[in-house]
Every structure is written in structure tokens, then in C-alpha cells.
mmCIF file of C-alpha atoms in Angstrom:
data_model
loop_
_atom_site.group_PDB
_atom_site.id
_atom_site.type_symbol
_atom_site.label_atom_id
_atom_site.label_comp_id
_atom_site.label_asym_id
_atom_site.label_seq_id
_atom_site.Cartn_x
_atom_site.Cartn_y
_atom_site.Cartn_z
ATOM 1 C CA ALA A 22 -48.414 -104.283 -7.729
ATOM 2 C CA LYS A 23 -44.952 -103.125 -6.097
ATOM 3 C CA ARG A 24 -44.060 -106.077 -4.811
ATOM 4 C CA SER A 25 -44.657 -108.151 -7.987
ATOM 5 C CA PRO A 26 -41.108 -105.996 -10.143
ATOM 6 C CA GLY A 27 -39.550 -107.445 -5.913
ATOM 7 C CA LEU A 28 -40.898 -110.908 -6.284
ATOM 8 C CA ILE A 29 -39.519 -111.875 -9.706
ATOM 9 C CA GLU A 30 -36.054 -110.365 -9.641
ATOM 10 C CA LYS A 31 -35.399 -111.812 -5.456
ATOM 11 C CA VAL A 32 -36.867 -115.045 -7.541
ATOM 12 C CA PHE A 33 -34.610 -115.544 -10.523
ATOM 13 C CA TYR A 34 -31.024 -113.694 -8.923
ATOM 14 C CA ASN A 35 -31.488 -116.687 -6.594
ATOM 15 C CA SER A 36 -32.736 -119.557 -8.791
ATOM 16 C CA SER A 37 -31.425 -118.417 -12.748
ATOM 17 C CA PHE A 38 -27.856 -120.311 -11.477
ATOM 18 C CA TYR A 39 -29.643 -123.512 -10.686
ATOM 19 C CA PHE A 40 -31.484 -122.963 -14.063
ATOM 20 C CA ILE A 41 -28.410 -122.913 -16.253
ATOM 21 C CA PHE A 42 -26.226 -126.095 -14.085
ATOM 22 C CA GLY A 43 -29.237 -128.490 -14.468
ATOM 23 C CA ILE A 44 -29.007 -127.295 -18.662
ATOM 24 C CA PHE A 45 -25.270 -127.690 -18.074
ATOM 25 C CA ILE A 46 -25.549 -131.791 -16.991
ATOM 26 C CA LEU A 47 -28.706 -132.054 -18.821
ATOM 27 C CA TRP A 48 -26.012 -131.022 -22.675
ATOM 28 C CA VAL A 49 -23.525 -133.350 -21.152
ATOM 29 C CA ALA A 50 -25.638 -136.549 -20.230
ATOM 30 C CA GLN A 51 -27.263 -136.683 -23.719
ATOM 31 C CA THR A 52 -23.639 -135.769 -25.615
ATOM 32 C CA TYR A 53 -22.342 -138.323 -23.415
ATOM 33 C CA ILE A 54 -25.897 -140.580 -24.260
ATOM 34 C CA TYR A 55 -25.229 -139.807 -27.701
ATOM 35 C CA LEU A 56 -22.400 -141.109 -28.225
ATOM 36 C CA ARG A 57 -22.831 -144.206 -26.374
ATOM 37 C CA SER A 58 -25.532 -144.501 -29.303
ATOM 38 C CA SER A 59 -22.870 -144.079 -32.029
ATOM 39 C CA ALA A 60 -20.032 -146.199 -33.056
ATOM 40 C CA PHE A 61 -17.372 -143.148 -31.228
ATOM 41 C CA VAL A 62 -14.438 -144.553 -29.565
ATOM 42 C CA ALA A 63 -12.314 -142.083 -27.969
ATOM 43 C CA SER A 64 -8.952 -143.208 -29.639
ATOM 44 C CA ASP A 65 -9.975 -144.062 -32.899
ATOM 45 C CA PHE A 66 -11.202 -140.110 -33.001
ATOM 46 C CA LEU A 67 -7.651 -138.484 -31.750
ATOM 47 C CA GLN A 68 -6.937 -141.334 -33.361
ATOM 48 C CA ARG A 69 -7.159 -139.536 -37.258
ATOM 49 C CA HIS A 70 -7.928 -135.813 -36.204
ATOM 50 C CA TRP A 71 -5.238 -134.913 -33.315
ATOM 51 C CA GLY A 72 -3.098 -133.653 -36.664
ATOM 52 C CA GLY A 73 -5.403 -131.374 -37.381
ATOM 53 C CA LEU A 74 -6.174 -130.575 -33.319
ATOM 54 C CA VAL A 75 -3.190 -130.087 -32.806
ATOM 55 C CA PHE A 76 -2.837 -127.319 -36.160
ATOM 56 C CA CYS A 77 -5.974 -125.885 -34.915
ATOM 57 C CA LEU A 78 -3.744 -125.503 -30.892
ATOM 58 C CA ALA A 79 -1.180 -124.147 -32.588
ATOM 59 C CA ILE A 80 -2.875 -121.968 -34.977
ATOM 60 C CA SER A 81 -4.981 -120.431 -31.699
ATOM 61 C CA CYS A 82 -2.193 -120.241 -29.652
ATOM 62 C CA LEU A 83 -0.148 -117.726 -31.966
ATOM 63 C CA CYS A 84 -2.840 -115.978 -32.574
ATOM 64 C CA PHE A 85 -3.413 -115.468 -29.437
ATOM 65 C CA TYR A 86 0.182 -114.311 -29.553
ATOM 66 C CA SER A 87 -0.354 -112.204 -31.600
ATOM 67 C CA VAL A 88 -3.783 -110.801 -30.361
ATOM 68 C CA PRO A 89 -3.180 -110.249 -26.998
ATOM 69 C CA PRO A 90 -6.093 -110.623 -24.747
ATOM 70 C CA LYS A 91 -8.242 -108.089 -23.727
ATOM 71 C CA PHE A 92 -11.412 -106.126 -22.924
ATOM 72 C CA ARG A 93 -12.673 -104.836 -26.609
ATOM 73 C CA THR A 94 -15.879 -103.471 -24.207
ATOM 74 C CA LEU A 95 -15.606 -102.371 -20.437
ATOM 75 C CA SER A 96 -19.422 -102.395 -19.649
ATOM 76 C CA ASP A 97 -20.568 -106.052 -21.425
ATOM 77 C CA GLU A 98 -17.325 -108.290 -20.044
ATOM 78 C CA THR A 99 -16.726 -106.729 -17.009
ATOM 79 C CA ASN A 100 -20.118 -107.475 -16.626
ATOM 80 C CA LEU A 101 -19.896 -110.620 -17.543
ATOM 81 C CA ILE A 102 -17.445 -111.826 -15.899
ATOM 82 C CA ALA A 103 -18.802 -109.952 -11.627
ATOM 83 C CA VAL A 104 -22.016 -111.930 -12.760
ATOM 84 C CA SER A 105 -19.535 -115.506 -12.353
ATOM 85 C CA ARG A 106 -18.116 -113.925 -9.487
ATOM 86 C CA SER A 107 -21.698 -114.021 -7.959
ATOM 87 C CA MET A 108 -21.893 -117.027 -8.913
ATOM 88 C CA LEU A 109 -19.416 -118.457 -7.502
ATOM 89 C CA TYR A 110 -19.676 -117.194 -3.995
ATOM 90 C CA GLU A 111 -23.459 -116.737 -3.172
ATOM 91 C CA LYS A 112 -24.762 -119.047 -6.122
ATOM 92 C CA THR A 113 -26.973 -115.550 -7.475
ATOM 93 C CA VAL A 114 -26.966 -113.713 -10.727
ATOM 94 C CA TYR A 115 -26.213 -110.348 -9.037
ATOM 95 C CA ASN A 116 -23.813 -108.153 -11.161
ATOM 96 C CA ALA A 117 -22.126 -105.757 -8.366
ATOM 97 C CA THR A 118 -20.357 -103.549 -9.765
ATOM 98 C CA MET A 119 -19.624 -101.505 -6.807
ATOM 99 C CA GLY A 120 -18.062 -102.935 -2.955
ATOM 100 C CA LYS A 121 -15.449 -103.071 -0.549
ATOM 101 C CA ASN A 122 -12.881 -105.177 0.647
ATOM 102 C CA PHE A 123 -12.825 -106.354 4.450
ATOM 103 C CA TYR A 124 -10.100 -108.645 5.464
ATOM 104 C CA GLY A 125 -9.936 -110.087 1.506
ATOM 105 C CA ASN A 126 -13.155 -110.209 1.129
ATOM 106 C CA PHE A 127 -15.128 -108.679 -1.068
ATOM 107 C CA GLN A 128 -18.568 -106.658 0.915
ATOM 108 C CA PRO A 129 -21.285 -106.285 -2.564
ATOM 109 C CA ILE A 130 -22.176 -101.465 -1.612
ATOM 110 C CA ASN A 131 -24.146 -101.877 -5.064
ATOM 111 C CA ARG A 132 -26.114 -104.268 -7.048
ATOM 112 C CA GLU A 133 -27.673 -104.019 -11.194
ATOM 113 C CA PHE A 134 -29.075 -106.280 -12.850
ATOM 114 C CA GLU A 135 -27.640 -108.109 -15.600
ATOM 115 C CA LYS A 136 -29.520 -108.490 -18.587
ATOM 116 C CA ARG A 137 -27.755 -110.531 -20.587
ATOM 117 C CA ARG A 138 -27.495 -114.185 -20.622
ATOM 118 C CA LEU A 139 -25.935 -116.214 -18.053
ATOM 119 C CA LEU A 140 -24.290 -119.339 -19.644
ATOM 120 C CA PHE A 141 -20.507 -117.195 -20.412
ATOM 121 C CA PRO A 142 -20.842 -116.360 -17.089
ATOM 122 C CA PHE A 143 -21.595 -120.421 -16.344
ATOM 123 C CA LEU A 144 -18.833 -121.387 -17.838
ATOM 124 C CA THR A 145 -17.163 -118.770 -16.635
ATOM 125 C CA TYR A 146 -17.709 -120.063 -13.416
ATOM 126 C CA LEU A 147 -16.445 -123.372 -13.743
ATOM 127 C CA VAL A 148 -12.815 -121.971 -14.625
ATOM 128 C CA HIS A 149 -13.235 -119.489 -11.721
ATOM 129 C CA LEU A 150 -13.625 -123.408 -9.630
ATOM 130 C CA VAL A 151 -10.335 -124.788 -10.847
ATOM 131 C CA ARG A 152 -8.039 -121.625 -10.193
ATOM 132 C CA GLY A 153 -10.427 -119.319 -8.310
ATOM 133 C CA TYR A 154 -11.569 -115.929 -9.228
ATOM 134 C CA HIS A 155 -9.891 -114.642 -11.795
ATOM 135 C CA TYR A 156 -10.438 -111.911 -14.699
ATOM 136 C CA GLN A 157 -8.573 -113.358 -17.090
ATOM 137 C CA ASN A 158 -10.346 -116.997 -16.623
ATOM 138 C CA ALA A 159 -12.920 -115.380 -18.611
ATOM 139 C CA PHE A 160 -10.231 -115.392 -21.355
ATOM 140 C CA ILE A 161 -9.422 -118.768 -21.079
ATOM 141 C CA VAL A 162 -13.275 -119.892 -21.416
ATOM 142 C CA ASN A 163 -13.091 -117.640 -25.029
ATOM 143 C CA PHE A 164 -9.397 -119.345 -25.868
ATOM 144 C CA ILE A 165 -11.317 -123.068 -25.275
ATOM 145 C CA ALA A 166 -14.251 -120.877 -27.381
ATOM 146 C CA PHE A 167 -11.922 -119.995 -29.905
ATOM 147 C CA PHE A 168 -9.924 -123.914 -30.440
ATOM 148 C CA SER A 169 -13.419 -126.000 -30.819
ATOM 149 C CA LEU A 170 -15.053 -123.444 -33.814
ATOM 150 C CA LEU A 171 -11.717 -124.189 -35.524
ATOM 151 C CA ALA A 172 -11.111 -127.929 -34.311
ATOM 152 C CA GLY A 173 -15.102 -127.779 -35.402
ATOM 153 C CA VAL A 174 -13.934 -126.452 -39.123
ATOM 154 C CA PHE A 175 -11.471 -128.988 -39.286
ATOM 155 C CA ILE A 176 -12.871 -132.056 -38.678
ATOM 156 C CA ILE A 177 -15.591 -131.111 -41.319
ATOM 157 C CA CYS A 178 -13.584 -129.781 -43.549
ATOM 158 C CA ALA A 179 -11.797 -132.452 -44.289
ATOM 159 C CA GLY A 180 -14.534 -134.718 -44.317
ATOM 160 C CA VAL A 181 -15.437 -133.087 -46.872
ATOM 161 C CA GLY A 182 -12.263 -132.229 -48.951
ATOM 162 C CA GLY A 183 -9.022 -133.780 -47.042
ATOM 163 C CA ASN A 184 -6.778 -132.212 -44.451
ATOM 164 C CA LEU A 185 -4.779 -130.288 -46.807
ATOM 165 C CA ALA A 186 -7.876 -127.858 -47.899
ATOM 166 C CA ALA A 187 -9.114 -127.957 -44.390
ATOM 167 C CA ALA A 188 -6.407 -126.311 -43.444
ATOM 168 C CA GLY A 189 -6.923 -123.423 -45.799
ATOM 169 C CA VAL A 190 -10.545 -123.182 -45.048
ATOM 170 C CA VAL A 191 -8.972 -122.583 -41.016
ATOM 171 C CA LEU A 192 -6.389 -119.911 -42.194
ATOM 172 C CA LEU A 193 -9.102 -118.182 -44.212
ATOM 173 C CA VAL A 194 -10.900 -118.435 -41.258
ATOM 174 C CA VAL A 195 -8.554 -116.858 -38.456
ATOM 175 C CA SER A 196 -7.306 -114.056 -41.225
ATOM 176 C CA GLN A 197 -11.128 -112.603 -41.224
ATOM 177 C CA PRO A 198 -9.871 -109.613 -37.717
ATOM 178 C CA LEU A 199 -13.990 -109.568 -36.017
ATOM 179 C CA VAL A 200 -12.535 -113.065 -35.725
ATOM 180 C CA THR A 201 -9.253 -112.621 -33.453
ATOM 181 C CA LEU A 202 -10.682 -109.993 -31.996
ATOM 182 C CA CYS A 203 -14.110 -111.189 -30.506
ATOM 183 C CA ALA A 204 -11.283 -114.692 -29.741
ATOM 184 C CA SER A 205 -9.461 -112.471 -27.787
ATOM 185 C CA CYS A 206 -11.735 -110.311 -25.383
ATOM 186 C CA ALA A 207 -13.936 -111.479 -22.295
ATOM 187 C CA GLY A 208 -17.189 -111.899 -24.144
ATOM 188 C CA HIS A 209 -19.173 -114.062 -25.178
ATOM 189 C CA ASP A 210 -19.613 -112.978 -29.232
ATOM 190 C CA LEU A 211 -17.299 -115.691 -29.627
ATOM 191 C CA PHE A 212 -18.323 -117.861 -27.517
ATOM 192 C CA ALA A 213 -22.532 -117.277 -28.695
ATOM 193 C CA ALA A 214 -21.170 -119.055 -32.800
ATOM 194 C CA VAL A 215 -19.758 -121.748 -31.364
ATOM 195 C CA PHE A 216 -22.904 -122.615 -29.633
ATOM 196 C CA LEU A 217 -24.373 -121.564 -33.073
ATOM 197 C CA GLY A 218 -22.490 -124.142 -35.288
ATOM 198 C CA LEU A 219 -22.817 -126.904 -32.415
ATOM 199 C CA ALA A 220 -26.830 -126.397 -33.062
ATOM 200 C CA LEU A 221 -26.731 -126.176 -36.621
ATOM 201 C CA LEU A 222 -24.435 -129.716 -36.602
ATOM 202 C CA SER A 223 -26.374 -131.705 -34.360
ATOM 203 C CA THR A 224 -29.947 -131.029 -36.847
ATOM 204 C CA PHE A 225 -27.485 -131.777 -39.982
ATOM 205 C CA VAL A 226 -26.165 -135.592 -37.894
ATOM 206 C CA PHE A 227 -29.733 -135.556 -36.980
ATOM 207 C CA MET A 228 -31.701 -135.479 -40.186
ATOM 208 C CA THR A 229 -28.503 -137.135 -41.582
ATOM 209 C CA ALA A 230 -29.098 -140.165 -39.170
ATOM 210 C CA PRO A 231 -32.789 -139.016 -37.154
ATOM 211 C CA SER A 232 -32.365 -141.104 -33.545
ATOM 212 C CA PRO A 233 -33.930 -140.461 -30.385
ATOM 213 C CA GLN A 234 -30.757 -139.627 -29.340
ATOM 214 C CA SER A 235 -29.904 -137.356 -31.774
ATOM 215 C CA PHE A 236 -32.651 -135.932 -31.461
ATOM 216 C CA ALA A 237 -32.095 -135.904 -27.977
ATOM 217 C CA TRP A 238 -28.869 -133.811 -27.894
ATOM 218 C CA LEU A 239 -29.555 -131.181 -30.649
ATOM 219 C CA TRP A 240 -32.532 -130.490 -28.208
ATOM 220 C CA THR A 241 -29.825 -129.229 -25.348
ATOM 221 C CA GLN A 242 -27.852 -128.116 -27.700
ATOM 222 C CA LEU A 243 -31.031 -125.552 -27.912
ATOM 223 C CA LEU A 244 -31.759 -125.281 -24.736
ATOM 224 C CA ALA A 245 -27.992 -124.625 -24.061
ATOM 225 C CA LEU A 246 -27.464 -122.435 -27.354
ATOM 226 C CA SER A 247 -30.400 -119.348 -26.063
ATOM 227 C CA GLN A 248 -28.772 -119.104 -22.928
ATOM 228 C CA ALA A 249 -25.571 -117.972 -25.364
ATOM 229 C CA ARG A 250 -27.086 -114.313 -26.414
ATOM 230 C CA TYR A 251 -30.289 -112.319 -26.179
ATOM 231 C CA GLU A 252 -31.814 -113.551 -29.904
ATOM 232 C CA SER A 253 -30.820 -117.191 -29.573
ATOM 233 C CA CYS A 254 -33.555 -118.124 -27.456
ATOM 234 C CA LEU A 255 -35.542 -117.874 -31.458
ATOM 235 C CA LEU A 256 -33.701 -120.789 -32.464
ATOM 236 C CA PHE A 257 -35.387 -122.641 -30.361
ATOM 237 C CA ILE A 258 -38.931 -122.058 -32.433
ATOM 238 C CA VAL A 259 -37.030 -122.174 -35.974
ATOM 239 C CA ILE A 260 -34.747 -124.894 -36.152
ATOM 240 C CA PRO A 261 -37.601 -127.374 -34.522
ATOM 241 C CA GLY A 262 -40.451 -125.245 -36.844
ATOM 242 C CA ILE A 263 -38.234 -126.443 -39.894
ATOM 243 C CA LEU A 264 -37.756 -129.808 -39.134
ATOM 244 C CA PHE A 265 -42.154 -130.801 -38.247
ATOM 245 C CA PHE A 266 -42.882 -129.235 -41.720
ATOM 246 C CA LEU A 267 -39.965 -131.542 -43.403
ATOM 247 C CA GLY A 268 -42.037 -133.844 -42.072
ATOM 248 C CA TYR A 269 -38.625 -135.635 -40.128
ATOM 249 C CA LEU A 270 -40.082 -135.091 -36.310
ATOM 250 C CA ARG A 271 -41.736 -138.780 -34.985
ATOM 251 C CA GLU A 272 -43.351 -139.199 -31.933
ATOM 252 C CA GLU A 273 -41.394 -141.464 -30.959
ATOM 253 C CA TYR A 274 -38.904 -139.449 -30.594
ATOM 254 C CA PHE A 275 -40.333 -137.455 -27.490
ATOM 255 C CA LYS A 276 -41.146 -140.453 -25.822
ATOM 256 C CA ARG A 277 -37.806 -142.148 -25.886
ATOM 257 C CA TYR A 278 -36.198 -138.674 -23.685
ATOM 258 C CA GLN A 279 -39.166 -137.712 -21.301
ATOM 259 C CA TYR A 280 -37.735 -135.582 -19.264
ATOM 260 C CA LEU A 281 -36.710 -134.081 -21.093
ATOM 261 C CA TYR A 282 -38.917 -132.119 -22.334
ATOM 262 C CA PHE A 283 -40.739 -132.366 -19.700
ATOM 263 C CA LEU A 284 -38.195 -129.969 -18.283
ATOM 264 C CA THR A 285 -37.518 -127.466 -21.060
ATOM 265 C CA PRO A 286 -40.681 -125.828 -20.593
ATOM 266 C CA ILE A 287 -39.351 -124.926 -16.250
ATOM 267 C CA LEU A 288 -35.854 -124.897 -17.758
ATOM 268 C CA PHE A 289 -36.689 -121.345 -19.264
ATOM 269 C CA LEU A 290 -37.967 -119.340 -16.353
ATOM 270 C CA PRO A 291 -34.240 -117.657 -16.576
ATOM 271 C CA VAL A 292 -34.988 -116.384 -19.696
ATOM 272 C CA ILE A 293 -38.513 -115.097 -19.411
ATOM 273 C CA LEU A 294 -38.092 -112.910 -16.372
ATOM 274 C CA GLN A 295 -34.989 -112.150 -17.659
ATOM 275 C CA HIS A 296 -37.750 -110.598 -20.698
ATOM 276 C CA LEU A 297 -39.607 -109.401 -17.971
ATOM 277 C CA LEU A 298 -37.253 -107.932 -15.317
ATOM 278 C CA SER A 299 -35.572 -105.994 -19.075
ATOM 279 C CA GLN A 300 -38.836 -103.961 -20.514
ATOM 280 C CA GLY A 301 -36.858 -99.848 -19.913
ATOM 281 C CA ALA A 302 -33.780 -101.556 -18.542
ATOM 282 C CA LEU A 303 -32.357 -101.767 -21.936
ATOM 283 C CA GLU A 304 -29.997 -98.679 -23.608
ATOM 284 C CA THR A 305 -32.538 -97.787 -26.392
ATOM 285 C CA PRO A 306 -34.233 -93.855 -26.848
ATOM 286 C CA PRO A 307 -37.335 -93.241 -25.928
ATOM 287 C CA GLY A 308 -39.516 -95.124 -27.215
ATOM 288 C CA VAL A 309 -37.464 -97.381 -29.435
ATOM 289 C CA PRO A 310 -37.974 -101.102 -29.069
ATOM 290 C CA ALA A 311 -34.893 -102.849 -28.813
ATOM 291 C CA PHE A 312 -35.825 -105.999 -31.210
ATOM 292 C CA SER A 313 -37.869 -104.860 -34.578
ATOM 293 C CA PHE A 314 -38.185 -106.075 -37.383
ATOM 294 C CA HIS A 315 -37.339 -102.426 -39.248
ATOM 295 C CA HIS A 316 -34.351 -102.018 -37.420
ATOM 296 C CA LEU A 317 -33.353 -105.607 -39.083
ATOM 297 C CA GLY A 318 -34.673 -105.171 -42.523
ATOM 298 C CA VAL A 319 -32.314 -101.538 -41.977
ATOM 299 C CA ASN A 320 -29.123 -103.624 -40.152
ATOM 300 C CA LEU A 321 -28.664 -106.754 -42.693
ATOM 301 C CA MET A 322 -28.945 -103.481 -45.371
ATOM 302 C CA ASP A 323 -26.314 -101.476 -43.858
ATOM 303 C CA MET A 324 -24.460 -104.727 -43.874
ATOM 304 C CA ALA A 325 -24.100 -105.639 -47.891
ATOM 305 C CA ARG A 326 -24.161 -102.747 -47.864
ATOM 306 C CA SER A 327 -20.321 -102.781 -45.776
ATOM 307 C CA GLN A 328 -19.381 -105.529 -48.409
ATOM 308 C CA PHE A 329 -18.681 -102.974 -51.236
ATOM 309 C CA ASN A 330 -17.078 -101.101 -48.975
ATOM 310 C CA PHE A 331 -13.594 -100.810 -50.508
ATOM 311 C CA SER A 332 -12.239 -98.126 -48.380
ATOM 312 C CA TYR A 333 -8.493 -97.884 -46.524
ATOM 313 C CA TYR A 334 -10.309 -99.463 -42.790
ATOM 314 C CA GLN A 335 -12.890 -102.817 -44.237
ATOM 315 C CA ALA A 336 -10.678 -102.922 -47.839
ATOM 316 C CA TYR A 337 -9.198 -106.269 -45.907
ATOM 317 C CA ASN A 338 -12.872 -107.354 -45.198
ATOM 318 C CA ASN A 339 -13.944 -107.390 -47.672
ATOM 319 C CA LEU A 340 -11.124 -109.634 -49.488
ATOM 320 C CA LEU A 341 -11.102 -112.072 -46.994
ATOM 321 C CA PHE A 342 -15.339 -112.049 -47.493
ATOM 322 C CA TRP A 343 -14.945 -112.571 -51.166
ATOM 323 C CA LEU A 344 -12.485 -114.855 -51.712
ATOM 324 C CA ALA A 345 -14.234 -116.883 -49.358
ATOM 325 C CA VAL A 346 -17.573 -116.849 -51.400
ATOM 326 C CA PRO A 347 -16.065 -119.105 -54.357
ATOM 327 C CA ALA A 348 -14.725 -121.257 -51.372
ATOM 328 C CA ALA A 349 -18.050 -121.686 -50.774
ATOM 329 C CA LEU A 350 -19.548 -121.953 -52.861
ATOM 330 C CA CYS A 351 -16.737 -125.616 -54.415
ATOM 331 C CA LEU A 352 -18.000 -126.693 -50.667
ATOM 332 C CA PHE A 353 -21.473 -126.103 -51.339
ATOM 333 C CA ARG A 354 -20.804 -128.842 -54.965
ATOM 334 C CA GLN A 355 -18.884 -131.414 -52.943
ATOM 335 C CA PHE A 356 -21.195 -131.591 -50.932
ATOM 336 C CA SER A 357 -23.882 -131.548 -53.742
ATOM 337 C CA ARG A 358 -22.059 -134.541 -55.145
ATOM 338 C CA ARG A 359 -20.573 -136.555 -51.696
ATOM 339 C CA PRO A 360 -23.467 -135.819 -48.452
ATOM 340 C CA PRO A 361 -20.767 -136.190 -45.996
ATOM 341 C CA ALA A 362 -22.197 -139.138 -43.616
ATOM 342 C CA PRO A 363 -22.286 -138.412 -39.536
ATOM 343 C CA SER A 364 -18.599 -139.032 -39.166
ATOM 344 C CA ASP A 365 -17.737 -136.869 -41.827
ATOM 345 C CA CYS A 366 -18.561 -133.843 -38.952
ATOM 346 C CA GLY A 367 -20.253 -135.335 -36.193
ATOM 347 C CA PRO A 368 -18.973 -137.188 -32.974
ATOM 348 C CA GLY A 369 -19.532 -140.466 -33.626
ATOM 349 C CA ARG A 370 -21.096 -143.297 -36.389
ATOM 350 C CA PRO A 371 -24.710 -144.442 -35.875
ATOM 351 C CA ARG A 372 -24.039 -147.891 -34.529
ATOM 352 C CA ASN A 373 -26.256 -150.590 -37.002
ATOM 353 C CA SER A 374 -30.358 -152.153 -35.547
#
């Protein structure tokens, strides 16, 4: 009984990197397959949206200049960077909290269990491969995520209301202080929001143009999202469940890329092991569960009440929120009048079959 936790820890620390690497390979491969199955041409895409992409890049640079990158939540962000360092030098997912430098080499003395999901450290590891190890590489990952978020918002809104309206929506997004603060830190909050947006986008693309390729693309988006935050793996059940009850799922979708669906339970092993190892490791008072429907209700009520708080500290945020409400209603009305084609929101247009 005493050896079981040690064995689980060894399996988690020494194999999780390769599982995340496998998820990343599948994500890239299925994105490429989907793009090939659609009428996506990179030159046409850039020709249509180059102005918006340049605008979003300029806004991203301006935001990072006005809100300099720095650590916001020290323990969370440095822990994620430490895990990315272990991926770079050891191909493990240890959180090295203490060590010594001998002749330019870092020798860990103390290693801790990391309860946060591993996709953000892995993408930081990819930047390490290009630039060498540096803590600032985490800011580069968030800069890319921030630019991707703004570019996605611009392209989707431009397909519905035109470039001028899309530019206004982008400015409204970056006017929210929480967005720029999360973008210019080394945490995974904005990063997870981007992957949530990709999952919702792929869901919309599949529902408007169902095909084995679009469903496999959605599947890999959910697979990647499950490694972005603690609760994001629940969407792997919620979104396919909703699609099933709405009658979108067909047996033929699962026959085309069987290897993907066969590997899915195996690729969830890091999430399962991390959940088992995190029992008792979460910083909650004794006897208080980390996740519960009671907590969800309390936090939702606090969030709702805060939207009506126009005191000195929250007035600006809430004014932006209430300005965004009628804008969202107008956007929904425009969607109901003319639902956008997948090419307006997705990367390509399905080929005629």
C-alpha cells in the first residue's frame, strides 16, 4: 500500500511529458487535415485579413508596452516555468523549487508535485527549444495567445459586421483591464481562455458543416483544452454530450479517424494521475472540498453582485461590461438574421463533395 503512491508519482513525473507531446502532435496533425479538407489557402486568407492581423499585432504590442510583462501571482507562474524547465532538461514534469548551480548546470535539491495542467508549460518548453531556457519565454507564449485571441475576435466579427465593427470589438476587449493583466503575465488564465475559444469555434464549425474532418478537429481541440485548466476536462463530456442530444453525432464520424478515438483514454492518463496525486495537495481548509456545486453557486452570486458595484475600484470594469451587453445583443441579432458561414469564423470553407 505504501509503494502505490510512489509508483503513481514515478509514472506521472516521467511519462506525462510524452503524453502531452502526443496530444500536441495530434492537435497539429488534425488541424492540418481539416485545413486540407477545406478550401483554405494561406495566401487568400492573408490577403483578406492582413489589415486586421496587422491591426491586432499593433494593439498587442501597444498593450504589452503599456502594461509591462511581469509576474502577477508569483507562486503559480514560477511553478509553471519550473515545470517547463524540467521538460526541457529532463523530459519530466517536476516542479523544482530549490537547487544549486554547479559549473553552469542547475542541480535540483527539492522537487514538488505540480497540480496545474501541463499544456502551458509544454508550449513554453517549445519556446525554450528555440530561444534557450529563460523565464521570459512564458511571456512570449502569452503574447502569442493574446495576439491569437484578438485576431480571432477580429476575423469572426469582420465576417458579421465588417472591419470597422471588428476593430471596435477588439478595442473593447483590450479595454478590459483583466485581459491585459492576464496577457502580460506568465500565468495560464488567458492561455486557457484562448483554447476555450478554439474549442467553441471548432464546435460551431462542426455544427454548421459536419464532417469526419471537422469532428476530429473538434475532438483534438477538446483534448488539448483538457490540459489547459483543472475544470476544462469537463467540457470533453459537456460539448460532445450536447452534440449527441442534438443529433449531430453519427457513427461514420468515429470510423474515419479511429486511432484518435482509440488513443483518447490513454492520453487522459496524466489528468487521471494528476487528480489522484492532488488529493490533499490543494490549499483548502480541512474538511472543505476544492470543487463543489455550493462553491459554484456562491461564486456565481458574488460575480453577479460585483457587476452592479460602481465603486472606485470596479466602476471602469462594470461600465465596459454593461456597454458590451447591448453590443452582444446586436451581434446575436445579426447572427440570427444571417448566420455566418464556416469560412467567416473558421479557417476554411468545406470543399464540395
